Coordinates of C-alpha atoms and ligand atoms in Angstrom, one line a residue:
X250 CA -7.7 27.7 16.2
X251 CA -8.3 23.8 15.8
X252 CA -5.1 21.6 15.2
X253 CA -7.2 21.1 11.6
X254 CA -7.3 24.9 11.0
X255 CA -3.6 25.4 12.2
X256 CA -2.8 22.6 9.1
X257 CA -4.7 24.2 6.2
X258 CA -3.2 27.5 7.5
X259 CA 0.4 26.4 7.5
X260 CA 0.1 23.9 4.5
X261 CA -1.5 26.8 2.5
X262 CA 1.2 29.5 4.0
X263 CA 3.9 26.7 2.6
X264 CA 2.4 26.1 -0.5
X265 CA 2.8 22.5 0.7
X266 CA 0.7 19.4 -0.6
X267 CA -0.1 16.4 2.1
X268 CA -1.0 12.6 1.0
X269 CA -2.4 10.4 2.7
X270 CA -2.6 6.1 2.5
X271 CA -6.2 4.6 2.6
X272 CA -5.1 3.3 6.2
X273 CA -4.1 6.9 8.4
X274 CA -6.9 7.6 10.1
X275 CA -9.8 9.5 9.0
X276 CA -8.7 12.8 10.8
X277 CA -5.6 12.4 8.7
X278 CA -7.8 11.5 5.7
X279 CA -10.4 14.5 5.8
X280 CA -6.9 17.2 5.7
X281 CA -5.2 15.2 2.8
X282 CA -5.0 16.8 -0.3
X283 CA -5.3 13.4 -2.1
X284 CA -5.6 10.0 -1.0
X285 CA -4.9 6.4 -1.9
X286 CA -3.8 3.1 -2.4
X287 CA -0.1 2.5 -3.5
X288 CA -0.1 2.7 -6.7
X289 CA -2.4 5.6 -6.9
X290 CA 0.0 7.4 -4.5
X291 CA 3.0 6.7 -6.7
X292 CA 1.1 8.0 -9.7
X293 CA 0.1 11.3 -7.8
X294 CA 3.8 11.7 -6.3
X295 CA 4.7 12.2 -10.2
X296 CA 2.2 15.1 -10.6
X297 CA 2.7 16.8 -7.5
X298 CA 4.5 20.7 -8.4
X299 CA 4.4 21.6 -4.4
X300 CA 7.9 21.6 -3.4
X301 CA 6.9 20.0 0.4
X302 CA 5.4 16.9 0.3
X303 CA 4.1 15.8 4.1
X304 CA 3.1 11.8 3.3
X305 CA 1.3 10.0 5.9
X306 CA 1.9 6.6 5.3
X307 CA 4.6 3.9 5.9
X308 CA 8.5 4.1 4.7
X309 CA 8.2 2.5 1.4
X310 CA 5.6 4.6 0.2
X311 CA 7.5 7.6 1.3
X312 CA 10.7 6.2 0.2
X313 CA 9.0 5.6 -3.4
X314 CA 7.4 9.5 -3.6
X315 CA 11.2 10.9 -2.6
X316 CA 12.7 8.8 -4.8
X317 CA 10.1 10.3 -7.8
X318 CA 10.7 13.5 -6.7
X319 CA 14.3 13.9 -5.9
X320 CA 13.9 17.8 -6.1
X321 CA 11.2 18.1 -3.6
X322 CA 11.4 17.6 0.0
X323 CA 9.1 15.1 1.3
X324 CA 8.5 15.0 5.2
X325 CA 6.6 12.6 7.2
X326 CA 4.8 12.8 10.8
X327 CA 6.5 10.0 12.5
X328 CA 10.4 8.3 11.0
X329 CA 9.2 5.2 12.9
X330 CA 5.9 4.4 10.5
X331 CA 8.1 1.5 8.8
X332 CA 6.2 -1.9 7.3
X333 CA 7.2 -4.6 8.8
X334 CA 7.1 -6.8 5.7
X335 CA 9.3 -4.6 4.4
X336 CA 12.2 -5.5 5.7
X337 CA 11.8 -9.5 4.5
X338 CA 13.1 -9.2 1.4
X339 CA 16.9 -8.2 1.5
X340 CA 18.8 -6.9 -1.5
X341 CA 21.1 -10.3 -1.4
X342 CA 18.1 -12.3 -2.1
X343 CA 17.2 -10.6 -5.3
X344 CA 20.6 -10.7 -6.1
X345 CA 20.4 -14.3 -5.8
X346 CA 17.3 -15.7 -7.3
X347 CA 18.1 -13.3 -10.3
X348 CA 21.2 -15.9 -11.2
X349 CA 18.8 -18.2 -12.4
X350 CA 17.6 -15.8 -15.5
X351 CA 14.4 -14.7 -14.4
X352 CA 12.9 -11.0 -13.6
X353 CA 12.0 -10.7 -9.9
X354 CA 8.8 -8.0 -9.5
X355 CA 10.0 -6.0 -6.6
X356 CA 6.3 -5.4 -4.7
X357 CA 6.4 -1.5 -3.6
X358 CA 6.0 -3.0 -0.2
X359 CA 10.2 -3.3 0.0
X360 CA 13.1 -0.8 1.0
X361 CA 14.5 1.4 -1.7
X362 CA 17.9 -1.0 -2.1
X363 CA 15.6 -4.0 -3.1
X364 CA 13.7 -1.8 -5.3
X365 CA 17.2 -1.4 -7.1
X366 CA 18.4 -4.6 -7.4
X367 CA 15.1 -5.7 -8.8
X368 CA 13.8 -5.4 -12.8
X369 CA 10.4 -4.3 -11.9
X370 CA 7.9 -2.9 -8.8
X371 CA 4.2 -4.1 -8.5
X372 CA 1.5 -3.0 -6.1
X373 CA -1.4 -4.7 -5.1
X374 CA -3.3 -3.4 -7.6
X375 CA -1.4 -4.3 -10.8
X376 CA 0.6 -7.5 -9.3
X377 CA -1.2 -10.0 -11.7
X378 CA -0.7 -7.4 -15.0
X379 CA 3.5 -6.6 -14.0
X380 CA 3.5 -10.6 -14.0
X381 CA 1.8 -11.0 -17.5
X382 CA 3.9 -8.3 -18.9
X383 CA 7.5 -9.2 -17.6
X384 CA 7.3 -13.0 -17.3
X385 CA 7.4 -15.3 -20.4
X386 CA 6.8 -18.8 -18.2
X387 CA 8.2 -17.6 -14.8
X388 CA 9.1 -14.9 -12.9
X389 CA 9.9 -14.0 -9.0
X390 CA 7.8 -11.7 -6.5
X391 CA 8.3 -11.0 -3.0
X392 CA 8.5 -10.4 -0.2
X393 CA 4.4 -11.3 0.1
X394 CA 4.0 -14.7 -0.8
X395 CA 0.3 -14.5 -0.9
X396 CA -0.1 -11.5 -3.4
X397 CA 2.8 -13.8 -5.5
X398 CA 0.3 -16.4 -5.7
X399 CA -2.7 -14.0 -6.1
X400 CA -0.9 -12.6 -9.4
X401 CA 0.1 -16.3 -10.5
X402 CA -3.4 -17.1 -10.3
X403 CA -4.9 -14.2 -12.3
X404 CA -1.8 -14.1 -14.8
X405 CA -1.4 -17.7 -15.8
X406 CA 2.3 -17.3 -15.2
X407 CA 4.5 -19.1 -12.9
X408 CA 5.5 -16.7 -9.8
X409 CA 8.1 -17.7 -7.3
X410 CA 7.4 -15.9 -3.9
X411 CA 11.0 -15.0 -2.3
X412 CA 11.1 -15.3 0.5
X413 CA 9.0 -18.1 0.4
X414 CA 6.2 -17.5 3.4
X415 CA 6.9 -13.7 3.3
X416 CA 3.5 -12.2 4.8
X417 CA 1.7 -8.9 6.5
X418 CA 0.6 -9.5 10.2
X419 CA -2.4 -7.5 9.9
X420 CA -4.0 -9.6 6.7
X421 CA -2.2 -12.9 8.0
X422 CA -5.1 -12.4 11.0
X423 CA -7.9 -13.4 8.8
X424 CA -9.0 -17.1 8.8
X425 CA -11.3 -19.0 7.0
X426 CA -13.8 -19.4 9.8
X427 CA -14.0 -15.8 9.9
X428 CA -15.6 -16.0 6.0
X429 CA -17.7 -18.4 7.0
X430 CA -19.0 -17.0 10.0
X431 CA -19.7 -14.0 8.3
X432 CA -21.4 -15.0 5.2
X433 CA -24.0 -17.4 8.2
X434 CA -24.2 -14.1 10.2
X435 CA -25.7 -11.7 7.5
X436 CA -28.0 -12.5 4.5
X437 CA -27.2 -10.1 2.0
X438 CA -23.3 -10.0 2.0
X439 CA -20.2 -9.8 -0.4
X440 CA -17.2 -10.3 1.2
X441 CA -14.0 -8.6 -0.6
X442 CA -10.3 -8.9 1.1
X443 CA -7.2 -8.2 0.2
X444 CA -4.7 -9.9 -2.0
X445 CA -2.5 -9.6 0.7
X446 CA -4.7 -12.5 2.9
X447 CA -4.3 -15.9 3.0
X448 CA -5.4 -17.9 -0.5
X449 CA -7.3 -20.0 1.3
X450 CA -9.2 -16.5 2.7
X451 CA -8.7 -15.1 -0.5
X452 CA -10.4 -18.4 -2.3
X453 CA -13.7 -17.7 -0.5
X454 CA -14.1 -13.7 -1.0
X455 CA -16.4 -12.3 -3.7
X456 CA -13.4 -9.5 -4.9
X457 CA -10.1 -9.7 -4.1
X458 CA -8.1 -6.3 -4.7
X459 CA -6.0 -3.1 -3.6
X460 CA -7.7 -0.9 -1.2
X461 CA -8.9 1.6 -3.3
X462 CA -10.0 -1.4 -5.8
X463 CA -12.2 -2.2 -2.6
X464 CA -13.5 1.1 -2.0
X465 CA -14.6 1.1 -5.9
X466 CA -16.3 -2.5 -5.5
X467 CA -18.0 -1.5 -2.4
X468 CA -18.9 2.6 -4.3
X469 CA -20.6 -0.1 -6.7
X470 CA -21.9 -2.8 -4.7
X471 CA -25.6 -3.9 -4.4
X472 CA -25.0 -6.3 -0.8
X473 CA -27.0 -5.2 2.4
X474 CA -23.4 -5.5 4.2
X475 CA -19.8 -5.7 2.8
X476 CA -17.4 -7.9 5.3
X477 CA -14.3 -6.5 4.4
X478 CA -10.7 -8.3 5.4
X479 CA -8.1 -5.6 5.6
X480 CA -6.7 -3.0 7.9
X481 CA -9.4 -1.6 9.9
X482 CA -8.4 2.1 8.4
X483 CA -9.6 1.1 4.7
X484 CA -13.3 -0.2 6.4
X485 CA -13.7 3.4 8.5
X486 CA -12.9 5.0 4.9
X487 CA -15.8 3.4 3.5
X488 CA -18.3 3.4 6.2
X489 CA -18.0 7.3 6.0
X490 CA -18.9 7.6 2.1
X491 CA -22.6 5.9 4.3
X492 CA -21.6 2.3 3.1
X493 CA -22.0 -0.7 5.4
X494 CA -19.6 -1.8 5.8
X495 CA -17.9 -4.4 9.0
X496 CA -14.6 -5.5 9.3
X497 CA -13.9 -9.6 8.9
X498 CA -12.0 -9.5 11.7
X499 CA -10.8 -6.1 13.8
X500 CA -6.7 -6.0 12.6
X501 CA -4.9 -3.1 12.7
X502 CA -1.6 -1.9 11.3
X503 CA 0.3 -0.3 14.2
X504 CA 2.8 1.3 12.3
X505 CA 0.1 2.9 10.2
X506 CA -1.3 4.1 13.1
X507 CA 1.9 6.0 14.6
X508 CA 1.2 9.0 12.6
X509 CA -1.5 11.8 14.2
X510 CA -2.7 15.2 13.0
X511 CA 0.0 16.5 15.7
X512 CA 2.8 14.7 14.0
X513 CA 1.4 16.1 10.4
X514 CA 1.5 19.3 12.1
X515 CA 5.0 19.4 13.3
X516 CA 6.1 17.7 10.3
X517 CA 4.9 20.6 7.9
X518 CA 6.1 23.1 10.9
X519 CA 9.6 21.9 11.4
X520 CA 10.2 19.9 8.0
X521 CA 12.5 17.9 9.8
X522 CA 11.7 14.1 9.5
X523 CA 13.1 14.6 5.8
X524 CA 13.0 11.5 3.9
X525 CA 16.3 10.8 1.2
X526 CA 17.3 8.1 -0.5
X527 CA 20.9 7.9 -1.8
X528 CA 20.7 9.0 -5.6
X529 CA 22.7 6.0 -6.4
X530 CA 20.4 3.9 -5.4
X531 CA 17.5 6.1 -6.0
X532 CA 18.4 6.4 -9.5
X533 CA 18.3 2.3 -9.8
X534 CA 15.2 2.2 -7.6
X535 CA 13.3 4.6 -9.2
X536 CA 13.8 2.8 -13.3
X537 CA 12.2 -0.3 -11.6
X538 CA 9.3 1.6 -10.5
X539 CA 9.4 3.9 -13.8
X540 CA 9.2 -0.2 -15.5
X541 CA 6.0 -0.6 -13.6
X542 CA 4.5 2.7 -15.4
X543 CA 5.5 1.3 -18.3
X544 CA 4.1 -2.0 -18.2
X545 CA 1.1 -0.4 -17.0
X546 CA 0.6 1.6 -20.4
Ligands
LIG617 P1 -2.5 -0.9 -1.2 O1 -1.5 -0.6 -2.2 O2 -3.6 -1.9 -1.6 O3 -3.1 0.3 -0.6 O4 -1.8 -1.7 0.0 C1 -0.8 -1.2 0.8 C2 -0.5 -2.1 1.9 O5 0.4 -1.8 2.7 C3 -1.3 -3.2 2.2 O6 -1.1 -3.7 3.4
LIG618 FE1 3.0 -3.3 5.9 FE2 0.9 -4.9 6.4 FE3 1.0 -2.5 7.5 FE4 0.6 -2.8 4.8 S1 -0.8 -3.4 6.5 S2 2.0 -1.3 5.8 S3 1.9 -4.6 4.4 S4 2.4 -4.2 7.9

């Protein structure tokens, strides 16, 4: 039996449901039961009645699906998928840019203790509407600095980035040059990125969006080739719905990449890399996210 087969076997045995980001790899794609960007992971974790959830991911996104689900156990296939970003926004820095009076959007892309201190989550796809909805003239957003200003732009609103150069490795790769190089090297071509690149990059690209929000310009698109700036997980996604699509640059998020189909195996197997977040702070974490819903409506 294939290492595929031996999943669907034991996931169907267990009754168990496994989600997968937009950035695993497409082995890991192809046995998800659903798969997505963020937000549409977040929205999923809410209607999911399995009791063993195996998410393939990074920490946050696990974090935020336990911390929906605080009944249901939620495994993944490796403890050391964690963003990196993540971990530059501290709970103390919420803390303190909230003395001056206005909300801070907590973007998903945080630990569950900055999620609790904030009033508010985001993703990449609803960044600019959480600003429009919470903030009268000004509001704070972090830790990405350049899906703050990304949401400032598009909302009209005045969003403070804390820290103030927070930033992804893998989007921070892409460079102007590479836009401009692209858009000489093919004729027919739409380049779409990610909020979470540069403004500069950003400034040049036909679409900016989530990764899903790509995959449903590029579903639509008319362009010979799509030059796509984001992890190199999202492009393979879309080159196998028969799309051509080419990467702006090759970047890759490692941590993204430490799950395999033999870690989702032995994580449905063994159920031992549980993921829990302390109800007290869950509780907290979870009404900012619950907010975001909300704002959403
Ligand atoms: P999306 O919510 O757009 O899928 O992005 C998640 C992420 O980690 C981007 O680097
Ligand atoms: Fe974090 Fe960047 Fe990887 Fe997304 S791509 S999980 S923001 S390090």
């Amino acid at each position: 039996m294939s290492l595929r087969e031996k999943i669907e076997k034991l996931k169907e045995e267990k009754g168990a449901v496994i989600l997968a980001h937009n950035y695993q790899t497409l082995d890991i794609q192809e046995i998800a039961d659903f798969k997505g960007d963020s937000l549409e992971l977040a929205i999923k974790a809410t209607k999911v009645d399995a009791n063993l959830i195996v998410f393939c991911g990074v920490d946050f996104m696990a974090e935020s699906v336990a911390i929906l689900n605080p009944d249901k156990k939620v495994v993944v296939p490796c403890k050391q998928a964690r963003c990196p970003m993540a971990a530059q926004l501290t709970p103390e820095m919420v803390r303190e840019a909230k003395k001056s009076g206005y909300p801070f959007i907590a973007y998903v892309n945080t630990h569950a203790s900055v999620k609790a201190e904030a009033d508010v989550c985001c993703t990449s796809a609803n960044a600019p509407d959480v600003a429009k909805g919470v903030a009268k003239e000004k509001c704070f957003m972090g830790p990405d600095a350049n899906l703050a200003a990304f949401a400032s732009k598009k909302a009209r609103v005045d969003v403070i980035p804390v820290p103030k150069h927070g930033y992804c490795y893998v989007h921070k790769a892409f460079q102007v040059e590479d836009v401009i190089a692209a858009r000489e090297k093919y004729k027919d071509v739409e380049v779409i990125v990610h909020p979470e690149c540069d403004v500069e990059v950003q400034n040049l690209a036909d679409f900016v969006g989530s990764t899903s929000q790509m995959l449903k310009y590029a579903e639509k698109s008319d362009a010979k080739t799509l030059v796509v700036g984001t992890e190199i997980g999202l492009i393979e996604r879309i080159r196998a719905e028969g799309i051509n699509a080419v990467p702006l640059r090759r970047s890759v998020c490692i941590e993204m990449k430490l799950n395999t189909l033999e870690g989702v195996y032995k994580a449905l197997l063994e159920e031992k890399n549980v993921v829990k977040v302390d109800e007290t702070i869950a509780s907290r974490a979870r009404r900012a996210i619950e907010k975001m819903f909300k704002v959403m409506e």
